[in-house]
Coordinates of C-alpha atoms in Angstrom, one line a residue:
X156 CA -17.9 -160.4 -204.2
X157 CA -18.6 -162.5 -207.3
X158 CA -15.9 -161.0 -209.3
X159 CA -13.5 -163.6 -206.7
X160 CA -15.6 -166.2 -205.8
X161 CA -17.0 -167.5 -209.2
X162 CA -13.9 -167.2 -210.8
X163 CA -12.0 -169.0 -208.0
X164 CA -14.8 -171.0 -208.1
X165 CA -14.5 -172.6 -212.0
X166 CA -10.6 -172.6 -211.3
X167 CA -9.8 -174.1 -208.0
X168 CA -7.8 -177.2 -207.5
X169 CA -10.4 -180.0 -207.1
X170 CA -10.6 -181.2 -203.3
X171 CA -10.5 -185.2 -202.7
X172 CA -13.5 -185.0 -201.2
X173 CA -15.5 -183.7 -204.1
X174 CA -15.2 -186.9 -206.1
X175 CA -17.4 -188.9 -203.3
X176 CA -19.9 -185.8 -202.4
X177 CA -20.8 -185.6 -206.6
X178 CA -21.0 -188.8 -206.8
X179 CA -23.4 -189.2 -204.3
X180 CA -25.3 -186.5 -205.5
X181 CA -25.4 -188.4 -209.0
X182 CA -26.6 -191.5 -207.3
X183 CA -29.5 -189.9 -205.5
X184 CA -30.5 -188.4 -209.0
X185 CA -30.5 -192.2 -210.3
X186 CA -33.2 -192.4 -207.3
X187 CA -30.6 -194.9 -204.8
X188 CA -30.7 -193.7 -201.0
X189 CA -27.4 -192.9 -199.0
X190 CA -26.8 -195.1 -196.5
X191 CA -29.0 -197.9 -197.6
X192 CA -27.8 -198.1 -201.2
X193 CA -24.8 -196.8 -200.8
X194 CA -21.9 -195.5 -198.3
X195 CA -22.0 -192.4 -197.4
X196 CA -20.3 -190.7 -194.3
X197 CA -22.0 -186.9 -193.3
X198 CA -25.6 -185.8 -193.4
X199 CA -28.0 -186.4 -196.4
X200 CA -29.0 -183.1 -197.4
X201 CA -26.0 -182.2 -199.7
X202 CA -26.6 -185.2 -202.4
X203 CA -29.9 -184.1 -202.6
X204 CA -28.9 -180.1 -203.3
X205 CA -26.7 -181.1 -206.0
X206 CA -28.5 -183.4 -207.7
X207 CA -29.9 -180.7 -209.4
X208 CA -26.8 -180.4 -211.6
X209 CA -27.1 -183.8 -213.0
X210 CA -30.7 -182.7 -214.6
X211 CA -29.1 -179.4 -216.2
X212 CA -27.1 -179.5 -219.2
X213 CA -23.5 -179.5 -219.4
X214 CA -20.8 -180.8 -217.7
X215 CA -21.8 -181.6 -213.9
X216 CA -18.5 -180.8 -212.4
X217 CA -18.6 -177.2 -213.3
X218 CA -22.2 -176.8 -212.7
X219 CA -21.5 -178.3 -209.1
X220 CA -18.9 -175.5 -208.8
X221 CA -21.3 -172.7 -209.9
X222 CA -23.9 -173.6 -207.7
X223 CA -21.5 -173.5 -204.8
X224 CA -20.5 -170.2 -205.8
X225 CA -24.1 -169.1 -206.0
X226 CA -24.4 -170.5 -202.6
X227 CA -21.3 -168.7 -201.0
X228 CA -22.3 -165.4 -202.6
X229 CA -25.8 -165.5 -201.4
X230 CA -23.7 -166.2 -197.6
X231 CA -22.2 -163.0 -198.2
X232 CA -25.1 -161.1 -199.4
X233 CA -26.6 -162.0 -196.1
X234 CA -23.5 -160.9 -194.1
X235 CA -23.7 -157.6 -196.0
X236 CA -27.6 -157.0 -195.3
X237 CA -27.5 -157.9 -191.9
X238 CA -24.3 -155.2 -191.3
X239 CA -25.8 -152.8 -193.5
X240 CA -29.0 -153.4 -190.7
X241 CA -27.2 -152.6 -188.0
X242 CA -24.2 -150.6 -188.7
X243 CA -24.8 -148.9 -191.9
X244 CA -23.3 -148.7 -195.6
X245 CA -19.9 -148.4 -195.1
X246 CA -19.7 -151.1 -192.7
X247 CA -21.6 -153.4 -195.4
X248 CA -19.0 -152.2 -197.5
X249 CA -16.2 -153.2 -195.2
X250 CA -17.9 -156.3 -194.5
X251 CA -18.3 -157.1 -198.4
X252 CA -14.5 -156.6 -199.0
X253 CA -13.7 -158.7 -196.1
X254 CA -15.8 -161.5 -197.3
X255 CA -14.7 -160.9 -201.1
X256 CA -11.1 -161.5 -200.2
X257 CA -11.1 -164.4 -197.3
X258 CA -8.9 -166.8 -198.3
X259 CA -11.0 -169.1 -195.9
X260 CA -14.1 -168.2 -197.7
X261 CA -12.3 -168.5 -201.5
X262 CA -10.0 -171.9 -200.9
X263 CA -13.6 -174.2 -198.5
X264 CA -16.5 -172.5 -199.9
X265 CA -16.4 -172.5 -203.2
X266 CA -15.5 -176.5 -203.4
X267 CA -18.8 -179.2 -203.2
X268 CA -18.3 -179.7 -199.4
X269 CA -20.8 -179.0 -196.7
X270 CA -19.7 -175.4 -195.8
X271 CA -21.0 -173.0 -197.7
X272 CA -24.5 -174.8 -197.8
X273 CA -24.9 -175.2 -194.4
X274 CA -23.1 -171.4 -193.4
X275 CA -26.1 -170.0 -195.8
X276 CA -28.4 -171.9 -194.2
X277 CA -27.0 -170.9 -190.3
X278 CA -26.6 -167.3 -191.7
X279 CA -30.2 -166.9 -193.0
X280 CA -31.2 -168.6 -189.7
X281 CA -29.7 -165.4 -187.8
X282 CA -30.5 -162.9 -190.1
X283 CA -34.1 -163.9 -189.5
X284 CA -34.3 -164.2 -185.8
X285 CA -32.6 -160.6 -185.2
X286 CA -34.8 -158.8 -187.7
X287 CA -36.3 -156.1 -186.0
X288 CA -40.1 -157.0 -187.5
X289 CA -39.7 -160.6 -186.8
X290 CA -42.8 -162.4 -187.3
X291 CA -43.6 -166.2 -185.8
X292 CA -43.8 -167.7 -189.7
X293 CA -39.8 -165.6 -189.7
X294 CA -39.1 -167.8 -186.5
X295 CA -40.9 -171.3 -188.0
X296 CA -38.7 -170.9 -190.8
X297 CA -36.1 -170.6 -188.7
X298 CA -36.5 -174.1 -187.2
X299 CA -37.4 -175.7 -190.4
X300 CA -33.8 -173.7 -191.5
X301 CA -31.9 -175.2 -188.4
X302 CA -32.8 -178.5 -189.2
X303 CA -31.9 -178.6 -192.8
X304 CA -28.4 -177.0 -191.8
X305 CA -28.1 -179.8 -189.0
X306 CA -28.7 -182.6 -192.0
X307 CA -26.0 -181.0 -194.0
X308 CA -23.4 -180.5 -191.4
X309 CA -24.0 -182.4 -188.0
X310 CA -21.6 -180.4 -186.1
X311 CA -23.9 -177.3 -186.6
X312 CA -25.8 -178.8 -184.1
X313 CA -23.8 -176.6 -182.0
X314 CA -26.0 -174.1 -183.2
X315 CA -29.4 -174.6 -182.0
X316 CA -28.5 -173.1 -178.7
X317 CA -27.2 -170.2 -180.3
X318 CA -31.3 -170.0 -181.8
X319 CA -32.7 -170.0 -178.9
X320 CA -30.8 -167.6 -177.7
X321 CA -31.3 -165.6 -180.3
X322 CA -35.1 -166.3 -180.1
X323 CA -35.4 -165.3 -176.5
X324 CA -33.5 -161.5 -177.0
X325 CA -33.7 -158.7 -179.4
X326 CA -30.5 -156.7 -180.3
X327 CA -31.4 -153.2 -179.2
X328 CA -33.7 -154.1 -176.3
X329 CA -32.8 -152.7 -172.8
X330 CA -34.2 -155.8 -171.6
X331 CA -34.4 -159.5 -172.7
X332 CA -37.5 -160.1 -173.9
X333 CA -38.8 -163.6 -173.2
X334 CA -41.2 -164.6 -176.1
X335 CA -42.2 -168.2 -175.2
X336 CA -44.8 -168.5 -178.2
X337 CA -41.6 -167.6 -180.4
X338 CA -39.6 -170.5 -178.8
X339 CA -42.7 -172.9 -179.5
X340 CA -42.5 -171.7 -183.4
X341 CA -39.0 -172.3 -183.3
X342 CA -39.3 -175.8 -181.8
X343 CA -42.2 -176.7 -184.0
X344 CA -39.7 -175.5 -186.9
X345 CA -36.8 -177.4 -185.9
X346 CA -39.6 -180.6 -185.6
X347 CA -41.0 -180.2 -189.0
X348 CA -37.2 -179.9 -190.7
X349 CA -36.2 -183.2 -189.6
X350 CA -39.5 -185.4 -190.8
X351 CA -37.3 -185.6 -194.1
X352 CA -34.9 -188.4 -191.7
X353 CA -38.0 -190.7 -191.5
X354 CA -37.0 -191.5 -194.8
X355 CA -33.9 -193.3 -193.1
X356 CA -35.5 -195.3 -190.9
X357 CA -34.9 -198.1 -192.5
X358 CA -31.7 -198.2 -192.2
X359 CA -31.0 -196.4 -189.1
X360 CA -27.9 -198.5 -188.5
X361 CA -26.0 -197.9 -191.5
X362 CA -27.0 -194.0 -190.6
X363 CA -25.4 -193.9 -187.5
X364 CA -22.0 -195.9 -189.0
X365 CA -21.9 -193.4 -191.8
X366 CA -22.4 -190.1 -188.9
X367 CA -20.8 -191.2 -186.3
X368 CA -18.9 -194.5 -186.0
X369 CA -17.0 -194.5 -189.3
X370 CA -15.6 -191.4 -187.8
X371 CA -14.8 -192.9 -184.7
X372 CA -12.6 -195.6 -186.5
X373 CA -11.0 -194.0 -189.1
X374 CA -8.2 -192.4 -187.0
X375 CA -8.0 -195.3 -185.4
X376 CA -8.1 -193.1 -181.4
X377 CA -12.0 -193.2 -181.3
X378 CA -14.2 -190.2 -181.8
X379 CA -12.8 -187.8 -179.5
X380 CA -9.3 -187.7 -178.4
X381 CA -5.8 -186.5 -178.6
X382 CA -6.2 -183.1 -177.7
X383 CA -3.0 -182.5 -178.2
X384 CA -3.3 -182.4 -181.7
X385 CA -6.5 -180.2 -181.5
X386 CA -4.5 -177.6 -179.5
X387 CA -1.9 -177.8 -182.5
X388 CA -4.4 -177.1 -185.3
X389 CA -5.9 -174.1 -183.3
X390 CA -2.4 -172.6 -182.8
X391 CA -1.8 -173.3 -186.5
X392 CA -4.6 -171.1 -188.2
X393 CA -4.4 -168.4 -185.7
X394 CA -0.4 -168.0 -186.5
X395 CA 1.1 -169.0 -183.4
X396 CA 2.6 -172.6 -184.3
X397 CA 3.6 -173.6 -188.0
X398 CA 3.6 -177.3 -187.2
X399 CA 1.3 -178.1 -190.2
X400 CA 1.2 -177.5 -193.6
X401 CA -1.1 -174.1 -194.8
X402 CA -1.0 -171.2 -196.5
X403 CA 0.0 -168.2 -194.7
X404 CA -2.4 -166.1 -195.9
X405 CA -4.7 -168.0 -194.1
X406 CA -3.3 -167.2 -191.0
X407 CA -2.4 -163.8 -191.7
X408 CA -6.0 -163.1 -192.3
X409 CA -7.6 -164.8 -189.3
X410 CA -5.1 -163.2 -187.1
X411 CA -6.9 -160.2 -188.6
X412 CA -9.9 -160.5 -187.9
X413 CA -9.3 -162.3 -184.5
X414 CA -6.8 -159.8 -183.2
X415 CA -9.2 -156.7 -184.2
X416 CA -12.7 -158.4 -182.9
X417 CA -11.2 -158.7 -179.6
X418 CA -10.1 -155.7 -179.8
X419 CA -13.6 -154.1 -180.9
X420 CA -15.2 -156.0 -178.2
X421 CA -13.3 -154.8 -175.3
X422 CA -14.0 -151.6 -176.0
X423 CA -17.6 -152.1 -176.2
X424 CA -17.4 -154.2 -172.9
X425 CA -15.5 -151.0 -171.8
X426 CA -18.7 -148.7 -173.0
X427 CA -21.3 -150.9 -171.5
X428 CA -22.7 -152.2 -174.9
X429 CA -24.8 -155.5 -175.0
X430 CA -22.7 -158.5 -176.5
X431 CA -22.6 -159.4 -179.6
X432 CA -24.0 -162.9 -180.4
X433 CA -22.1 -163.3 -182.9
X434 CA -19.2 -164.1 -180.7
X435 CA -21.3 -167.0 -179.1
X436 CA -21.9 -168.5 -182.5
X437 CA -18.1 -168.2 -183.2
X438 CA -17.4 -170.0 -180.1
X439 CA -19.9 -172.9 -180.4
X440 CA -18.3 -173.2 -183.8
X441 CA -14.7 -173.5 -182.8
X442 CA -15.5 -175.6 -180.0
X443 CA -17.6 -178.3 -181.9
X444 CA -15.0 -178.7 -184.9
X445 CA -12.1 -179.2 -182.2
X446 CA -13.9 -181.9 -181.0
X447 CA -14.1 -184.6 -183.8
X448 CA -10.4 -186.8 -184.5
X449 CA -8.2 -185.9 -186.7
X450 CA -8.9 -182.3 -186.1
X451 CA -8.1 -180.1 -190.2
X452 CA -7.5 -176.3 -190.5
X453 CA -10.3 -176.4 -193.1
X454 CA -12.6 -176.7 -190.3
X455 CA -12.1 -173.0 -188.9
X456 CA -13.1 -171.5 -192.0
X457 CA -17.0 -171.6 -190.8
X458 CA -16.3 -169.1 -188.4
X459 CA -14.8 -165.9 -190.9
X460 CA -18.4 -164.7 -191.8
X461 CA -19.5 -164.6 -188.3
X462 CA -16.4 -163.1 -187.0
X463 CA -16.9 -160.3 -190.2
X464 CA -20.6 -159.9 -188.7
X465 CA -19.1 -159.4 -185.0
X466 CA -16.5 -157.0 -186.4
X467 CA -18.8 -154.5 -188.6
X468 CA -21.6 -154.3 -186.3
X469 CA -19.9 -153.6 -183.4
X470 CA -17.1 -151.0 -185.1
X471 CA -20.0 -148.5 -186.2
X472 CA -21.0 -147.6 -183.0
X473 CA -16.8 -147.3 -181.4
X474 CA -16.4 -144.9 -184.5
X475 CA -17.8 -141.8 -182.4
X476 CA -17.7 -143.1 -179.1
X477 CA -14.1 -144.8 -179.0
X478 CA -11.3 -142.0 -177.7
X479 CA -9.0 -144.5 -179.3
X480 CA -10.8 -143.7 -182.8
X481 CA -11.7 -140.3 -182.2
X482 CA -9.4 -139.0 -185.0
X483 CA -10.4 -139.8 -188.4
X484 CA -7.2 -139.5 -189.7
X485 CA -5.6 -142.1 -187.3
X486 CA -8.8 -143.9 -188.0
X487 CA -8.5 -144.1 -191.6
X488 CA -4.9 -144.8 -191.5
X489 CA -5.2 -147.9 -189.7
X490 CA -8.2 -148.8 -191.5
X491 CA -6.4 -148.8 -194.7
X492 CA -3.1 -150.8 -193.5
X493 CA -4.8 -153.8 -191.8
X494 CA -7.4 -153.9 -194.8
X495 CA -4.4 -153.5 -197.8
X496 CA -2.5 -156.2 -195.8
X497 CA -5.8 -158.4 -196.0
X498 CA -6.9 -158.1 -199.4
X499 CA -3.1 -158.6 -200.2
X500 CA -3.1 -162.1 -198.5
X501 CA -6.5 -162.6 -200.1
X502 CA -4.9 -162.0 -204.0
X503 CA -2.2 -164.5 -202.9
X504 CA -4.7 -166.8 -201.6
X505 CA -6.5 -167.1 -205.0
X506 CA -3.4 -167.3 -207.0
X507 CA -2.6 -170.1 -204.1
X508 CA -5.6 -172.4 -205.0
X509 CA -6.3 -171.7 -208.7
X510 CA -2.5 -171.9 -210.0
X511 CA 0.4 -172.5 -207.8
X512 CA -1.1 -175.1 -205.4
X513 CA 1.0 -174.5 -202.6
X514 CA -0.2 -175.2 -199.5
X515 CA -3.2 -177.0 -200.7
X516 CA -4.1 -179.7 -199.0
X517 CA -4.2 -182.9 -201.3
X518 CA -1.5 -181.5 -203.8
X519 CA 1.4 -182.2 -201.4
X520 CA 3.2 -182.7 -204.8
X521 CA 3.8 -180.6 -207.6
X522 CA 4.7 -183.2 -209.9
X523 CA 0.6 -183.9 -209.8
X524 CA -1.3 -180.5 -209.3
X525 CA -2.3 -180.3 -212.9
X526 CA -4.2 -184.2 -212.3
X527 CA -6.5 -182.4 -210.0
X528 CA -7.8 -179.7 -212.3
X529 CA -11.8 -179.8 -213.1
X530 CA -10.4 -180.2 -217.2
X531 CA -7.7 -183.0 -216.4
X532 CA -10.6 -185.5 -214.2
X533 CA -13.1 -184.8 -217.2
X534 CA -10.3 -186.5 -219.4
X535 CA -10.3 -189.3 -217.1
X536 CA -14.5 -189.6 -217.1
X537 CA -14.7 -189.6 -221.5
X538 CA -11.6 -192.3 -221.3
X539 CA -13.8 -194.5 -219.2
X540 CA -16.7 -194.1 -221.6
X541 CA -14.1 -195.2 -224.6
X542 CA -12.6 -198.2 -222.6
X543 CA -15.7 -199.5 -220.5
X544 CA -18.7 -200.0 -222.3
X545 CA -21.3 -199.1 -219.7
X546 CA -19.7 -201.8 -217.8
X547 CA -18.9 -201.3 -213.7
X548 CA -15.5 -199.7 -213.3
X549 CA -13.2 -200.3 -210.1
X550 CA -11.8 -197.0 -209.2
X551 CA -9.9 -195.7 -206.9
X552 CA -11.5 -192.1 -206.6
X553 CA -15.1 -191.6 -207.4
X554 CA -14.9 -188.3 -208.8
X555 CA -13.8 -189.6 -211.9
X556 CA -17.2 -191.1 -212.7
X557 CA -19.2 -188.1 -211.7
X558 CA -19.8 -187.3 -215.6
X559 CA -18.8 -190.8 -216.6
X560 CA -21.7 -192.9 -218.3
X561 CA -20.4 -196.0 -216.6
X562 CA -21.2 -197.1 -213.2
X563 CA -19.1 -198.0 -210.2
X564 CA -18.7 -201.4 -208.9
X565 CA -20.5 -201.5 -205.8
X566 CA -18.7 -200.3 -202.5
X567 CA -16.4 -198.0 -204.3
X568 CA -18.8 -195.1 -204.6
X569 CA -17.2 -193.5 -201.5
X570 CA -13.2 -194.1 -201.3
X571 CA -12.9 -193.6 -197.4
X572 CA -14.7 -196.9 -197.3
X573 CA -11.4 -199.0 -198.0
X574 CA -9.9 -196.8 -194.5
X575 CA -11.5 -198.7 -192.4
X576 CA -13.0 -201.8 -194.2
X577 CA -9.9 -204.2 -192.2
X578 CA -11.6 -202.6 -188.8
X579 CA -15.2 -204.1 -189.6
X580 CA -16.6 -207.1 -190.1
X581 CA -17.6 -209.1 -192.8
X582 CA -21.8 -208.3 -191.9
X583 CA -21.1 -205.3 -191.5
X584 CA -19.4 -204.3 -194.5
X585 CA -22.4 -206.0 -196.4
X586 CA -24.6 -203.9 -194.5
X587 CA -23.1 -200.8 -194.5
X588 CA -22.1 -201.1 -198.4
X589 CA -18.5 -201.3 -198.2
X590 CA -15.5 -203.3 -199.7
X591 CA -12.2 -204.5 -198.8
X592 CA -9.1 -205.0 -201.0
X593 CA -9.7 -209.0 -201.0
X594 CA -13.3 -208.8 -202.3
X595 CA -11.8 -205.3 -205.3
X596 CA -9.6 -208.0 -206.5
X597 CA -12.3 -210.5 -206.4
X598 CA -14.5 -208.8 -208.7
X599 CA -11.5 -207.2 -211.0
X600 CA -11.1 -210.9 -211.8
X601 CA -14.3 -212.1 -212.6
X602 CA -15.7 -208.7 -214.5
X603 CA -12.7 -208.5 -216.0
X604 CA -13.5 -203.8 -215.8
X605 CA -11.8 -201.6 -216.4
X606 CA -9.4 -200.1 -213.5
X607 CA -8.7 -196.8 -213.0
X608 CA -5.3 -195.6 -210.9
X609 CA -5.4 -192.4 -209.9
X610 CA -4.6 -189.7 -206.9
X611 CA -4.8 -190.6 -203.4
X612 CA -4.0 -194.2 -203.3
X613 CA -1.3 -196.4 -202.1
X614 CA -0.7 -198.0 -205.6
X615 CA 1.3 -201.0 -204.3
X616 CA -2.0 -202.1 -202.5
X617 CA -3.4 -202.2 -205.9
X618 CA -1.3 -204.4 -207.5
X619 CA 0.1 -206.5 -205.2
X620 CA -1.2 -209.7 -204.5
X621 CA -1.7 -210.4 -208.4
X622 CA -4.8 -207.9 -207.7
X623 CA -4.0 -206.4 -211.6
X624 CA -2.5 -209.6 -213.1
X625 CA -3.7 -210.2 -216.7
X626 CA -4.0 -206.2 -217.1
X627 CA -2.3 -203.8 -219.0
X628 CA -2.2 -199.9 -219.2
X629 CA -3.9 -198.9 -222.5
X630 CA -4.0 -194.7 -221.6
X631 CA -2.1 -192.4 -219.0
X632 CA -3.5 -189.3 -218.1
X633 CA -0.8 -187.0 -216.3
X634 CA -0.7 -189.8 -213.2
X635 CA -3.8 -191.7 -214.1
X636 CA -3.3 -195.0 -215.5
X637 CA -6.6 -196.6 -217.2
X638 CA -5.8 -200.5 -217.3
X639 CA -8.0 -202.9 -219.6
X640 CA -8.1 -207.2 -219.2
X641 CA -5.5 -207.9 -221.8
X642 CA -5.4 -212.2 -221.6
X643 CA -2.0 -212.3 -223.1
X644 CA -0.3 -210.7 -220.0
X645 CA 0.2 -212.9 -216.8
X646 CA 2.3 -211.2 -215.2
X647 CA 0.7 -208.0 -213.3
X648 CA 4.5 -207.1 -212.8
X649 CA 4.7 -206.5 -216.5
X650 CA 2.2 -203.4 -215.9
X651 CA 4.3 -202.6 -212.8
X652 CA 6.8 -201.6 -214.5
X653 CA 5.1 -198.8 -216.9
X654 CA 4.5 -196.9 -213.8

């Protein structure tokens, strides 16, 4: 498995939302606190994880990436035990080659988001309460576990059911076994995990705008809506529409592995065998990410390792008892066609997001792909450090000052803020530490910083308004311009018309 992840890993295209997750983890190493010292829109935990890589040396981006990779490949270490548990060695090694190959796993969990820290945190919660000699300090670490996975990825709330379900039955049993002192552990657990939020309380407000109502007026259609769109996206990855823009690997493979669960579980149903609980955590899952609007394919990727769990556990037992794979040679034949067809899709998947780009979302076009390479944005940081002095720098992506020396100006440390800035007040903007365009252009011409124009912006809003008038382009990077005060120009148009 690490033969494709770390090298997929160090090579992927970076993802937009990289540049605001690092540089909140290099804030919180400088000792500032989301929310209150900055804006910061999902759980805390992350910044905290990967601050770590700002006290190593080296260059923090790729350090970011190899702790992801570490974390992704200890997610499928854990798929692999827990099949090997239940089903076996050659359904760990199915499992393992399923895992190694998912495109889903390869293009989301190797980037600095909040999926593959907290799926390792929701798989180890699992792996724990099934064990067979679970113990009560197995099921308080479970609720501490649950807890920390909730403050990286609110929607694995979701999830918590799913525990105390799991809590309540053992796999194997003929009966459920209620264990009520186990469900206190777990509770107690899931208490002590979340004492870290106290240190929030503070600023309770700005937590709530950063969780929950900047996502409610971003899209502009409130927090949950147009379901429509939701029922789009879900057709999308499964294969069945081709409305939106993705790889097709990705939907080959989940197809895959959707198509043969089913499959696999009817024919337990058929046999009388107890359900597999993965398939409630697959559902919760699905059903928690459709909710939030805009809905993103991305999203659906949390489910492969528990739909590779549901598959390899419940295939061993079918191998004997199945009359439908009661030939090993018709067994093996399909075996090998549905898995060549998969690890096929997965090679095109990482020559997708480590060279050509296609398909990946933020690299719409190809003109730019190169810009978002890990060696191209660490350019972009050392030309800062040449042009600004230490002084703040108005940017219009923070992931170019992740290994930059220079600070941000205030309010631009997260570039989502600007979405919605026009759709809040004045107060509240102050509080909740963001800017709009009026008060970028405001500080551009009193600080006289340097101004960096790079991906993901609408440029005219940049230099309209005689926003950049007085500056001049002194070094382009690909499509990065770096602009420096230059008191002999007037005009901003003059710098217009480099671009």
């Amino acid at each position: 498995m690490g033969g494709t992840i770390f090298p997929v890993a160090l090579c992927r295209y970076v993802d937009a939302d990289e540049g605001y997750y690092l540089m909140a983890a290099r804030l919180v190493h400088q000792g500032a606190l989301p929310y209150r010292d900055f804006f910061y829109t999902q759980m805390p935990a992350l910044p905290y994880v990967y601050s770590i890589v700002f006290k190593l040396p080296g260059p923090a981006w790729l350090s970011a990436r190899l702790l992801t990779a570490m974390i992704s490949l200890l997610c499928g270490l854990i798929v692999c035990r827990q099949i090997h548990r239940v089903s076996g060695a050659r359904a760990a090694l199915l499992g393992a080659c399923l895992f190694a190959f998912s495109s889903w796993i390869l293009e989301w969990n190797t980037v600095v988001k909040t999926y593959a820290l907290a799926t390792l945190l929701a798989l180890f919660v699992f792996y724990l309460l099934e064990s067979p000699t679970r113990t009560r300090v197995a099921v308080f670490i479970s609720g501490v576990l649950l807890s920390l996975m909730t403050m990286t990825r609110l929607l694995y709330v979701a999830l918590i059911p799913c525990a105390f379900y799991a809590t309540l039955s053992r796999r194997g049993e003929g009966e459920k076994t209620r264990t009520e002192i186990d469900l206190l552990y777990l509770l107690v657990g899931i208490v002590v995990g979340f004492i870290p939020l106290l240190a929030f309380s503070d600023t309770w407000e700005n937590f709530w705008f950063g969780n929950v109502h900047y996502h409610a007026l971003r899209s502009g259609l409130g927090l949950v809506s147009n379901f429509r769109e939701k029922a789009s996206v879900l057709l999308n990855v499964l294969g069945l529409r081709f409305s939106f823009p993705m790889g097709g690997d990705l939907r080959l493979q989940l197809s895959i592995l959707v198509v043969t669960v089913l499959v696999v579980a009817f024919m337990a149903i058929r046999q009388r065998r107890p359900f597999n609980r993965n398939l409630a955590i697959v559902f919760s899952l699905v059903i928690v990410h459709a909710l939030p609007t805009p809905s993103y394919t991305q999203y659906y990727g949390c489910i492969v390792p528990f739909l590779i769990l549901a598959l390899c556990e419940d295939i061993h037992p079918l191998q004997t008892d199945s009359p439908v794979l009661s030939r090993r040679g018709k067994r093996l034949y399909i075996l090998i066609t549905v898995l060549s067809l998969y690890v096929l899709a997965g090679g095109y998947g990482i020559y997708r997001v480590t060279l050509s780009g296609e398909h990946v979302m933020g690299l719409w076009s190809s003109r730019h792909r190169q810009d978002w390479k890990i060696s191209s944005i660490r350019k972009v940081s050392q030309a800062i450090d040449h042009f600004s002095g230490g002084a703040p720098v108005v940017t219009t992506w923070p992931g170019y000052m992740v290994e930059s020396k220079s600070p941000a100006m205030p309010g631009l440390e997260n570039h989502f803020g600007l979405s919605v800035a026009e759709k809040t007040t004045a107060a509240m903007r102050r509080r909740t530490r963001i800017v709009d365009m009026d008060e970028v252009c405001d500080f551009i011409s009193r600080h006289h910083s340097v101004v960096v124009l790079g991906l993901w912006i609408d440029r005219e809003q940049w230099t309209r308004d005689s926003c950049l008038s007085g500056y001049q382009v002194v070094e382009s990077l690909g499509h990065v311009q770096i602009c420096t005060w230059c008191p002999d120009i007037t005009d901003h148009r003059q710098m217009s018309a480099t671009n």
